Amino acid sequence: GKWHMGVNCKTRHDHCHHPLNHGFEYFYGMPFTLLNECQGTDDPELAKSLQDTYWFYTQMIVFAVLTLVIGKLANLFPVKWKIIICLAICGLLHFISWFSSYGFTKYWNCILMRNHEITEQPMNLQKTTSNMLKEAITFIERNKHRPFLLFVSLLHVHTPLITTEKFQGRSRHGLYGDNVEEMDWMVGRLLDVIDKEGLKNTTFIYFASDHGGFLEAHRGNSQLGGWNGIYKGGKGMGGWEGGIRVPGIVRWPGVLPAGTVIDEPTSLMDIYPTVVQLAGGAVPQDRVVDGHTLVPLLQGTEQHSRHEFLFHYCGVFLHAVRWHQKDSGTVWKAHYATPVFQPEASGACFRRGICPCFGDGVTHHDPPLLFNLSQDPSEANPLSADTEPLFGTVVRRIRKAVEEHRKTLTPVPQQLSPYNNIWKPWLQPCCGTFPFCWCREENNKA
């Protein structure tokens, strides 16, 4: 399915970010992400967030190059031609990145790979659903006689909501509902295979979403990005519950009792230590691992989540902290920064397309906005020292937890910097002779 971690670092074929270089033994799917450009019918999605940035840097670099050229020709200040040429090349790359977001994205970045080989460029979205299912099913059949880990990251229910003709119009909730129906059918097909192969009682299955509904995704009056019920906010908002609370459904007949509901804060980071324990391994001891195994909680040998604090980030910025107070069972949440909604009462950042993580797009809170999620899951009523006797105590305890948490962090290169997101032709995956990248899997087989 969707990898979304990229492919290359320094050359077109080094595959340093590829799944096979990060613990997986087999891969089929998208190395990048699904965008409206992949379908080619909706407004460009990549352009919304990046075009303004690319165009701004292009203008600044062009202005700098012209200034340097004029200064050198007029002998106003010494500067080497090499520096001017390098700066001009950088400006050209920014211009190409800005220009390519209009049309080339589909042909260069909407691709499917099997292991290190590009199988489709651009991908055929009408066949993607059946391709993903076929790959997952054959993987199960190939590995049914030994322990295996199958991670299926569906392209559903992500905009542009690719839905096959069979499921269009099936739901009462428009295209998004149709997409959910098809996803449900796909999950059912995979469970049927597990049952058919006699693996039902020996297979741990965990279904979850990576974030809440994408509130800003609209086509006219149609909501394309889901609905978050009573919870405020949505995808990409750092701390609001609507972007964080996601389904977590576990199936393991014969081991875990059916119909059990566990109302405890857990995290998707818990998947890793859970899988490691089930596989008989041990998590690394040379670093802080933020997740905790879910096995004791699921089996009922522990009644409470091992998470006392959960830290919610937007990019590299800490926006909110959740404290599960063990002695009382109360779940508190403190917001240090929240997105500025546009329009103000809309509950989303409609004018920006997606909420920013910093700058004038967020409001910083000191003291933080504090909510009692046990009583106010909608985060409608922020507490204060006047309305909550424990306000000062809770805020101080959370602040201390943040200080301790930050001591465990190791600085890493900023993956979302302009340089790391500028288009680099020498890294562009291509199944033909660049820039003429075009291939279909059936053609390769033929």
Short mmCIF file of C-alpha atoms in Angstrom, two decimals:
data_model
loop_
_atom_site.label_atom_id
_atom_site.label_comp_id
_atom_site.label_asym_id
_atom_site.label_seq_id
_atom_site.Cartn_x
_atom_site.Cartn_y
_atom_site.Cartn_z
CA GLY A 1 0.00 0.00 0.00
CA LYS A 2 1.01 3.59 0.67
CA TRP A 3 4.57 3.97 1.98
CA HIS A 4 4.79 7.80 1.84
CA MET A 5 8.41 7.86 3.06
CA GLY A 6 10.07 8.45 -0.31
CA VAL A 7 12.70 6.42 -2.11
CA ASN A 8 16.12 7.96 -2.77
CA CYS A 9 18.76 10.04 -0.96
CA LYS A 10 21.66 10.82 -3.30
CA THR A 11 21.10 8.94 -6.55
CA ARG A 12 18.11 7.63 -8.51
CA HIS A 13 18.82 4.03 -7.53
CA ASP A 14 20.16 4.15 -3.96
CA HIS A 15 16.65 3.44 -2.52
CA CYS A 16 17.79 4.55 0.95
CA HIS A 17 14.22 5.34 2.09
CA HIS A 18 12.71 2.24 0.45
CA PRO A 19 10.79 -0.25 2.65
CA LEU A 20 13.31 -2.97 1.82
CA ASN A 21 15.97 -0.84 3.51
CA HIS A 22 13.81 -0.48 6.63
CA GLY A 23 13.07 -4.02 7.75
CA PHE A 24 10.55 -5.22 5.17
CA GLU A 25 11.29 -8.19 2.92
CA TYR A 26 8.67 -7.49 0.26
CA PHE A 27 6.94 -4.34 -0.95
CA TYR A 28 4.16 -3.51 -3.36
CA GLY A 29 2.57 -0.09 -3.44
CA MET A 30 3.09 3.67 -3.70
CA PRO A 31 6.43 4.99 -2.45
CA PHE A 32 4.91 8.48 -2.15
CA THR A 33 1.30 9.46 -1.45
CA LEU A 34 -2.04 9.74 -3.22
CA LEU A 35 -2.82 13.22 -4.57
CA ASN A 36 -5.59 14.76 -6.65
CA GLU A 37 -2.99 15.05 -9.41
CA CYS A 38 -2.93 11.23 -9.62
CA GLN A 39 -6.54 11.27 -10.80
CA GLY A 40 -6.11 14.37 -12.94
CA THR A 41 -9.71 15.58 -12.59
CA ASP A 42 -9.78 17.58 -9.34
CA ASP A 43 -7.94 20.79 -8.49
CA PRO A 44 -4.22 20.23 -7.84
CA GLU A 45 -3.64 19.26 -4.22
CA LEU A 46 0.13 19.50 -4.08
CA ALA A 47 -0.06 22.99 -5.54
CA LYS A 48 -2.12 24.30 -2.64
CA SER A 49 0.58 23.73 -0.08
CA LEU A 50 3.76 24.06 -2.12
CA GLN A 51 3.20 26.33 -5.11
CA ASP A 52 3.23 29.57 -3.10
CA THR A 53 6.42 28.51 -1.33
CA TYR A 54 8.17 27.48 -4.55
CA TRP A 55 7.08 30.66 -6.32
CA PHE A 56 8.25 32.87 -3.43
CA TYR A 57 11.71 31.25 -3.36
CA THR A 58 11.92 31.44 -7.17
CA GLN A 59 11.24 35.18 -7.09
CA MET A 60 13.75 35.77 -4.27
CA ILE A 61 16.48 33.79 -6.03
CA VAL A 62 15.85 35.52 -9.38
CA PHE A 63 16.07 38.90 -7.62
CA ALA A 64 19.32 37.83 -5.91
CA VAL A 65 20.85 36.57 -9.18
CA LEU A 66 19.95 39.78 -11.06
CA THR A 67 21.39 41.88 -8.22
CA LEU A 68 24.65 39.90 -8.24
CA VAL A 69 24.97 40.03 -12.04
CA ILE A 70 24.39 43.79 -12.12
CA GLY A 71 26.78 44.29 -9.22
CA LYS A 72 29.50 42.25 -10.89
CA LEU A 73 29.13 43.86 -14.31
CA ALA A 74 29.19 47.31 -12.72
CA ASN A 75 32.12 46.34 -10.48
CA LEU A 76 30.12 47.32 -7.40
CA PHE A 77 31.23 44.25 -5.45
CA PRO A 78 33.34 41.15 -6.19
CA VAL A 79 31.49 37.89 -6.66
CA LYS A 80 32.48 34.72 -8.50
CA TRP A 81 30.50 33.64 -11.56
CA LYS A 82 30.42 30.14 -10.06
CA ILE A 83 28.31 31.40 -7.14
CA ILE A 84 25.93 33.21 -9.49
CA ILE A 85 25.54 30.11 -11.68
CA CYS A 86 24.88 27.86 -8.65
CA LEU A 87 22.28 30.30 -7.35
CA ALA A 88 20.66 30.46 -10.80
CA ILE A 89 20.48 26.64 -10.96
CA CYS A 90 18.84 26.61 -7.53
CA GLY A 91 16.30 29.15 -8.76
CA LEU A 92 15.65 27.05 -11.85
CA LEU A 93 14.98 23.97 -9.71
CA HIS A 94 12.51 25.92 -7.59
CA PHE A 95 10.81 27.17 -10.76
CA ILE A 96 10.59 23.64 -12.16
CA SER A 97 9.22 22.39 -8.82
CA TRP A 98 6.57 25.10 -8.96
CA PHE A 99 5.78 24.43 -12.63
CA SER A 100 5.79 20.63 -12.31
CA SER A 101 3.10 20.74 -9.62
CA TYR A 102 0.68 21.75 -12.37
CA GLY A 103 1.02 18.67 -14.53
CA PHE A 104 4.08 16.46 -14.17
CA THR A 105 3.26 15.14 -10.70
CA LYS A 106 0.96 12.45 -12.09
CA TYR A 107 3.57 11.10 -14.50
CA TRP A 108 6.54 11.25 -12.15
CA ASN A 109 5.23 10.63 -8.63
CA CYS A 110 1.97 8.66 -8.96
CA ILE A 111 3.74 5.33 -9.33
CA LEU A 112 3.52 1.73 -8.15
CA MET A 113 6.55 -0.37 -7.24
CA ARG A 114 7.14 -4.04 -6.55
CA ASN A 115 10.25 -4.25 -4.40
CA HIS A 116 12.80 -2.05 -6.23
CA GLU A 117 11.09 -2.16 -9.63
CA ILE A 118 8.58 0.40 -10.89
CA THR A 119 5.62 -1.54 -12.26
CA GLU A 120 3.34 1.36 -13.26
CA GLN A 121 4.18 4.97 -14.08
CA PRO A 122 1.75 6.64 -13.89
CA MET A 123 -0.39 4.20 -11.92
CA ASN A 124 -3.70 3.02 -13.33
CA LEU A 125 -6.12 4.04 -10.58
CA GLN A 126 -8.93 1.90 -11.99
CA LYS A 127 -6.90 -1.23 -11.27
CA THR A 128 -5.19 -0.18 -8.05
CA THR A 129 -7.83 -1.67 -5.72
CA SER A 130 -7.71 -5.10 -7.36
CA ASN A 131 -3.90 -4.96 -7.59
CA MET A 132 -3.52 -4.22 -3.87
CA LEU A 133 -5.96 -6.97 -2.91
CA LYS A 134 -4.32 -9.52 -5.19
CA GLU A 135 -0.86 -8.75 -3.81
CA ALA A 136 -2.04 -9.01 -0.18
CA ILE A 137 -3.91 -12.26 -0.79
CA THR A 138 -1.02 -13.93 -2.61
CA PHE A 139 1.33 -12.79 0.17
CA ILE A 140 -0.85 -14.57 2.74
CA GLU A 141 -1.02 -17.70 0.59
CA ARG A 142 2.77 -17.72 0.07
CA ASN A 143 3.50 -17.38 3.79
CA LYS A 144 0.64 -19.32 5.40
CA HIS A 145 2.93 -22.10 6.66
CA ARG A 146 5.14 -19.79 8.71
CA PRO A 147 4.77 -16.66 10.89
CA PHE A 148 4.35 -13.49 8.82
CA LEU A 149 3.72 -9.77 9.22
CA LEU A 150 1.46 -8.21 6.60
CA PHE A 151 1.10 -4.44 6.78
CA VAL A 152 -1.64 -3.18 4.44
CA SER A 153 -1.75 0.61 4.12
CA LEU A 154 -4.83 1.16 1.96
CA LEU A 155 -5.17 4.06 -0.46
CA HIS A 156 -8.76 4.29 0.83
CA VAL A 157 -10.20 6.55 2.34
CA HIS A 158 -7.73 9.17 1.14
CA THR A 159 -8.61 11.90 -1.33
CA PRO A 160 -9.09 11.80 -4.30
CA LEU A 161 -11.31 8.90 -3.11
CA ILE A 162 -10.63 6.43 -5.90
CA THR A 163 -13.70 4.17 -5.96
CA THR A 164 -14.37 1.41 -8.48
CA GLU A 165 -17.59 1.49 -10.49
CA LYS A 166 -19.04 -1.40 -8.48
CA PHE A 167 -19.16 0.73 -5.30
CA GLN A 168 -20.09 4.12 -6.72
CA GLY A 169 -23.48 5.19 -5.35
CA ARG A 170 -23.59 2.34 -2.80
CA SER A 171 -23.80 4.53 0.31
CA ARG A 172 -26.05 7.36 1.48
CA HIS A 173 -23.03 9.54 2.17
CA GLY A 174 -21.73 10.43 -1.27
CA LEU A 175 -18.33 9.55 -2.68
CA TYR A 176 -16.69 9.40 0.76
CA GLY A 177 -19.30 6.88 1.93
CA ASP A 178 -18.78 4.83 -1.24
CA ASN A 179 -15.04 4.79 -0.56
CA VAL A 180 -15.62 3.59 3.01
CA GLU A 181 -17.91 0.83 1.71
CA GLU A 182 -15.20 -0.37 -0.69
CA MET A 183 -12.56 -0.26 2.03
CA ASP A 184 -14.83 -2.34 4.25
CA TRP A 185 -15.24 -4.87 1.44
CA MET A 186 -11.45 -5.04 0.94
CA VAL A 187 -10.85 -5.69 4.64
CA GLY A 188 -13.55 -8.37 4.53
CA ARG A 189 -11.84 -10.08 1.59
CA LEU A 190 -8.55 -10.24 3.52
CA LEU A 191 -10.27 -11.65 6.61
CA ASP A 192 -12.00 -14.25 4.43
CA VAL A 193 -8.62 -15.41 3.13
CA ILE A 194 -7.25 -15.66 6.68
CA ASP A 195 -10.26 -17.80 7.63
CA LYS A 196 -10.12 -19.93 4.47
CA GLU A 197 -6.45 -20.77 5.03
CA GLY A 198 -7.16 -21.92 8.60
CA LEU A 199 -5.24 -19.04 10.17
CA LYS A 200 -8.16 -17.46 12.04
CA ASN A 201 -7.18 -18.51 15.57
CA THR A 202 -3.46 -17.93 15.10
CA THR A 203 -3.52 -14.48 13.50
CA PHE A 204 -3.49 -11.18 15.40
CA ILE A 205 -5.28 -8.52 13.31
CA TYR A 206 -5.29 -4.81 14.13
CA PHE A 207 -7.36 -2.31 12.10
CA ALA A 208 -6.78 1.41 12.62
CA SER A 209 -6.67 4.78 10.89
CA ASP A 210 -3.65 7.07 10.84
CA HIS A 211 -5.63 10.25 11.60
CA GLY A 212 -9.10 11.72 11.81
CA GLY A 213 -11.17 13.12 8.98
CA PHE A 214 -9.71 15.74 6.62
CA LEU A 215 -12.20 18.55 7.18
CA GLU A 216 -10.86 20.92 4.52
CA ALA A 217 -11.32 18.40 1.68
CA HIS A 218 -14.37 19.56 -0.27
CA ARG A 219 -15.75 19.49 -3.79
CA GLY A 220 -18.41 22.15 -3.98
CA ASN A 221 -20.71 21.45 -1.04
CA SER A 222 -19.62 17.81 -0.74
CA GLN A 223 -17.42 16.84 2.19
CA LEU A 224 -14.68 14.54 0.85
CA GLY A 225 -12.53 14.01 3.90
CA GLY A 226 -14.73 12.34 6.49
CA TRP A 227 -16.55 13.38 9.63
CA ASN A 228 -15.29 13.44 13.22
CA GLY A 229 -18.55 13.42 15.14
CA ILE A 230 -18.46 15.24 18.47
CA TYR A 231 -14.68 15.75 18.33
CA LYS A 232 -13.17 19.13 17.48
CA GLY A 233 -10.73 19.56 14.57
CA GLY A 234 -9.33 17.02 12.15
CA LYS A 235 -6.36 15.83 10.15
CA GLY A 236 -3.14 17.80 10.44
CA MET A 237 -4.19 19.92 13.45
CA GLY A 238 -1.64 18.70 15.96
CA GLY A 239 -3.71 18.38 19.11
CA TRP A 240 -7.49 18.50 18.69
CA GLU A 241 -9.29 15.20 19.31
CA GLY A 242 -10.85 15.10 15.84
CA GLY A 243 -7.43 14.56 14.32
CA ILE A 244 -6.20 12.10 16.93
CA ARG A 245 -9.05 9.81 18.02
CA VAL A 246 -9.16 6.98 15.50
CA PRO A 247 -10.72 3.52 15.34
CA GLY A 248 -8.78 0.70 16.93
CA ILE A 249 -10.27 -2.74 16.26
CA VAL A 250 -8.50 -5.98 17.22
CA ARG A 251 -9.39 -9.56 16.21
CA TRP A 252 -7.77 -12.72 17.58
CA PRO A 253 -10.38 -15.47 18.11
CA GLY A 254 -9.57 -17.99 20.81
CA VAL A 255 -7.11 -15.63 22.49
CA LEU A 256 -8.94 -12.34 22.94
CA PRO A 257 -12.58 -12.31 24.10
CA ALA A 258 -15.04 -10.94 21.53
CA GLY A 259 -17.11 -7.84 22.16
CA THR A 260 -14.72 -6.28 24.69
CA VAL A 261 -14.43 -2.49 24.74
CA ILE A 262 -11.27 -0.99 26.27
CA ASP A 263 -11.64 2.67 27.16
CA GLU A 264 -7.98 3.50 27.72
CA PRO A 265 -5.61 5.88 25.87
CA THR A 266 -3.33 3.94 23.53
CA SER A 267 -1.24 4.93 20.53
CA LEU A 268 -0.38 3.70 17.05
CA MET A 269 3.20 3.69 18.37
CA ASP A 270 2.09 0.68 20.45
CA ILE A 271 1.86 -1.50 17.34
CA TYR A 272 5.64 -1.94 17.12
CA PRO A 273 6.29 -3.26 20.66
CA THR A 274 3.10 -5.36 20.45
CA VAL A 275 4.25 -7.09 17.26
CA VAL A 276 7.76 -7.55 18.68
CA GLN A 277 6.35 -9.28 21.77
CA LEU A 278 4.05 -11.52 19.74
CA ALA A 279 7.02 -12.52 17.57
CA GLY A 280 9.05 -13.47 20.64
CA GLY A 281 11.52 -10.60 20.31
CA ALA A 282 12.61 -7.68 22.46
CA VAL A 283 12.47 -3.97 21.68
CA PRO A 284 15.84 -2.18 21.47
CA GLN A 285 17.20 -1.09 24.84
CA ASP A 286 19.62 1.56 23.50
CA ARG A 287 16.90 4.19 22.94
CA VAL A 288 13.61 5.43 24.33
CA VAL A 289 10.73 3.60 22.63
CA ASP A 290 7.53 5.61 23.01
CA GLY A 291 5.13 2.72 22.47
CA HIS A 292 4.04 0.00 24.90
CA THR A 293 2.88 -3.52 24.17
CA LEU A 294 -0.91 -3.84 24.07
CA VAL A 295 -0.96 -7.57 24.86
CA PRO A 296 -1.52 -7.31 28.66
CA LEU A 297 -4.28 -4.72 28.16
CA LEU A 298 -5.98 -6.82 25.48
CA GLN A 299 -5.76 -10.04 27.48
CA GLY A 300 -7.06 -8.38 30.62
CA THR A 301 -3.97 -9.01 32.76
CA GLU A 302 -3.62 -5.22 33.02
CA GLN A 303 -6.58 -2.90 33.45
CA HIS A 304 -4.95 0.39 32.50
CA SER A 305 -2.86 1.68 29.62
CA ARG A 306 0.85 2.01 30.33
CA HIS A 307 0.76 5.49 28.80
CA GLU A 308 0.68 8.15 31.49
CA PHE A 309 1.51 10.93 29.00
CA LEU A 310 1.01 11.19 25.23
CA PHE A 311 2.66 14.03 23.31
CA HIS A 312 0.88 15.35 20.23
CA TYR A 313 2.98 17.08 17.59
CA CYS A 314 2.26 19.10 14.47
CA GLY A 315 5.42 18.62 12.40
CA VAL A 316 8.28 19.23 14.84
CA PHE A 317 6.18 21.45 17.11
CA LEU A 318 4.62 20.15 20.31
CA HIS A 319 0.99 21.28 20.26
CA ALA A 320 -0.67 19.29 23.03
CA VAL A 321 -0.05 16.84 25.88
CA ARG A 322 -2.47 14.23 27.27
CA TRP A 323 -2.15 13.13 30.90
CA HIS A 324 -3.88 9.94 32.05
CA GLN A 325 -3.96 10.54 35.80
CA LYS A 326 -3.59 7.06 37.25
CA ASP A 327 -4.99 7.61 40.74
CA SER A 328 -8.23 9.23 39.56
CA GLY A 329 -8.52 7.83 36.02
CA THR A 330 -9.09 11.35 34.68
CA VAL A 331 -7.70 12.20 31.25
CA TRP A 332 -6.48 15.80 31.00
CA LYS A 333 -5.21 17.54 27.89
CA ALA A 334 -3.21 20.76 27.68
CA HIS A 335 -2.93 22.66 24.38
CA TYR A 336 0.19 24.82 24.00
CA ALA A 337 -0.67 25.80 20.42
CA THR A 338 -3.85 25.55 18.36
CA PRO A 339 -4.51 26.32 14.67
CA VAL A 340 -6.27 29.55 13.73
CA PHE A 341 -9.50 28.44 12.06
CA GLN A 342 -10.55 30.27 8.88
CA PRO A 343 -13.33 31.35 9.04
CA GLU A 344 -13.02 31.71 12.81
CA ALA A 345 -16.01 29.58 13.86
CA SER A 346 -15.66 26.98 11.08
CA GLY A 347 -13.62 24.43 13.04
CA ALA A 348 -11.17 24.07 10.13
CA CYS A 349 -8.65 26.00 8.01
CA PHE A 350 -10.72 26.24 4.83
CA ARG A 351 -8.88 29.26 3.38
CA ARG A 352 -5.47 27.60 3.74
CA GLY A 353 -6.47 24.11 2.61
CA ILE A 354 -4.76 22.56 5.64
CA CYS A 355 -3.83 24.02 9.02
CA PRO A 356 -0.21 25.17 9.49
CA CYS A 357 1.91 24.06 12.44
CA PHE A 358 3.61 27.37 13.26
CA GLY A 359 3.79 31.07 12.46
CA ASP A 360 0.74 33.30 12.13
CA GLY A 361 -1.42 30.25 11.48
CA VAL A 362 -1.36 29.14 15.13
CA THR A 363 -2.24 30.66 18.51
CA HIS A 364 0.13 29.99 21.42
CA HIS A 365 -1.36 29.53 24.89
CA ASP A 366 0.42 30.39 28.16
CA PRO A 367 -0.96 29.04 30.40
CA PRO A 368 -2.10 26.22 28.13
CA LEU A 369 -5.72 25.54 27.24
CA LEU A 370 -6.70 22.76 29.62
CA PHE A 371 -9.56 20.29 29.13
CA ASN A 372 -10.91 17.40 31.18
CA LEU A 373 -11.46 14.86 28.39
CA SER A 374 -13.19 12.46 30.77
CA GLN A 375 -16.05 14.93 31.15
CA ASP A 376 -15.60 17.09 28.03
CA PRO A 377 -14.43 14.92 25.10
CA SER A 378 -15.59 17.61 22.63
CA GLU A 379 -13.08 20.08 24.12
CA ALA A 380 -15.80 22.70 24.25
CA ASN A 381 -15.10 24.16 27.72
CA PRO A 382 -11.50 25.16 28.52
CA LEU A 383 -10.77 25.15 32.23
CA SER A 384 -9.14 27.88 34.28
CA ALA A 385 -7.90 28.41 37.83
CA ASP A 386 -11.33 29.85 38.65
CA THR A 387 -13.34 26.89 37.34
CA GLU A 388 -10.99 23.98 38.17
CA PRO A 389 -9.35 23.68 41.63
CA LEU A 390 -6.68 21.32 40.23
CA PHE A 391 -5.75 23.64 37.34
CA GLY A 392 -2.37 24.72 38.72
CA THR A 393 -1.43 21.22 39.86
CA VAL A 394 -2.31 19.62 36.51
CA VAL A 395 -0.53 22.29 34.42
CA ARG A 396 2.65 22.00 36.54
CA ARG A 397 2.66 18.19 36.30
CA ILE A 398 2.23 18.28 32.53
CA ARG A 399 4.96 20.93 32.19
CA LYS A 400 7.35 18.69 34.15
CA ALA A 401 6.48 15.75 31.87
CA VAL A 402 7.27 17.88 28.81
CA GLU A 403 10.70 18.75 30.25
CA GLU A 404 11.44 15.07 30.88
CA HIS A 405 10.16 14.10 27.44
CA ARG A 406 12.39 16.63 25.67
CA LYS A 407 15.48 15.14 27.34
CA THR A 408 14.78 11.89 25.46
CA LEU A 409 14.67 13.49 22.00
CA THR A 410 17.53 13.21 19.53
CA PRO A 411 17.80 15.94 16.86
CA VAL A 412 17.36 14.69 13.31
CA PRO A 413 17.53 16.41 9.89
CA GLN A 414 14.36 18.36 9.11
CA GLN A 415 12.59 16.31 6.45
CA LEU A 416 10.02 19.04 5.74
CA SER A 417 12.57 21.76 4.93
CA PRO A 418 12.27 23.53 1.53
CA TYR A 419 15.50 21.88 0.34
CA ASN A 420 14.28 18.38 1.19
CA ASN A 421 11.01 19.00 -0.65
CA ILE A 422 12.36 20.71 -3.75
CA TRP A 423 12.19 18.55 -6.86
CA LYS A 424 15.58 16.97 -7.67
CA PRO A 425 15.77 15.42 -11.16
CA TRP A 426 18.71 13.21 -10.16
CA LEU A 427 16.51 11.49 -7.53
CA GLN A 428 13.37 11.12 -9.66
CA PRO A 429 12.25 7.46 -9.91
CA CYS A 430 11.78 6.61 -13.57
CA CYS A 431 11.08 3.34 -15.37
CA GLY A 432 12.19 4.69 -18.76
CA THR A 433 14.76 7.16 -19.97
CA PHE A 434 14.29 10.31 -17.90
CA PRO A 435 12.24 12.47 -18.40
CA PHE A 436 10.21 10.03 -20.56
CA CYS A 437 8.94 7.83 -17.72
CA TRP A 438 6.16 5.50 -18.77
CA CYS A 439 5.44 1.83 -18.09
CA ARG A 440 2.61 -0.60 -17.53
CA GLU A 441 3.02 -3.92 -15.72
CA GLU A 442 1.31 -5.94 -18.45
CA ASN A 443 3.75 -4.46 -20.98
CA ASN A 444 6.68 -5.50 -18.82
CA LYS A 445 5.36 -9.05 -18.57
CA ALA A 446 4.74 -9.19 -22.31
#
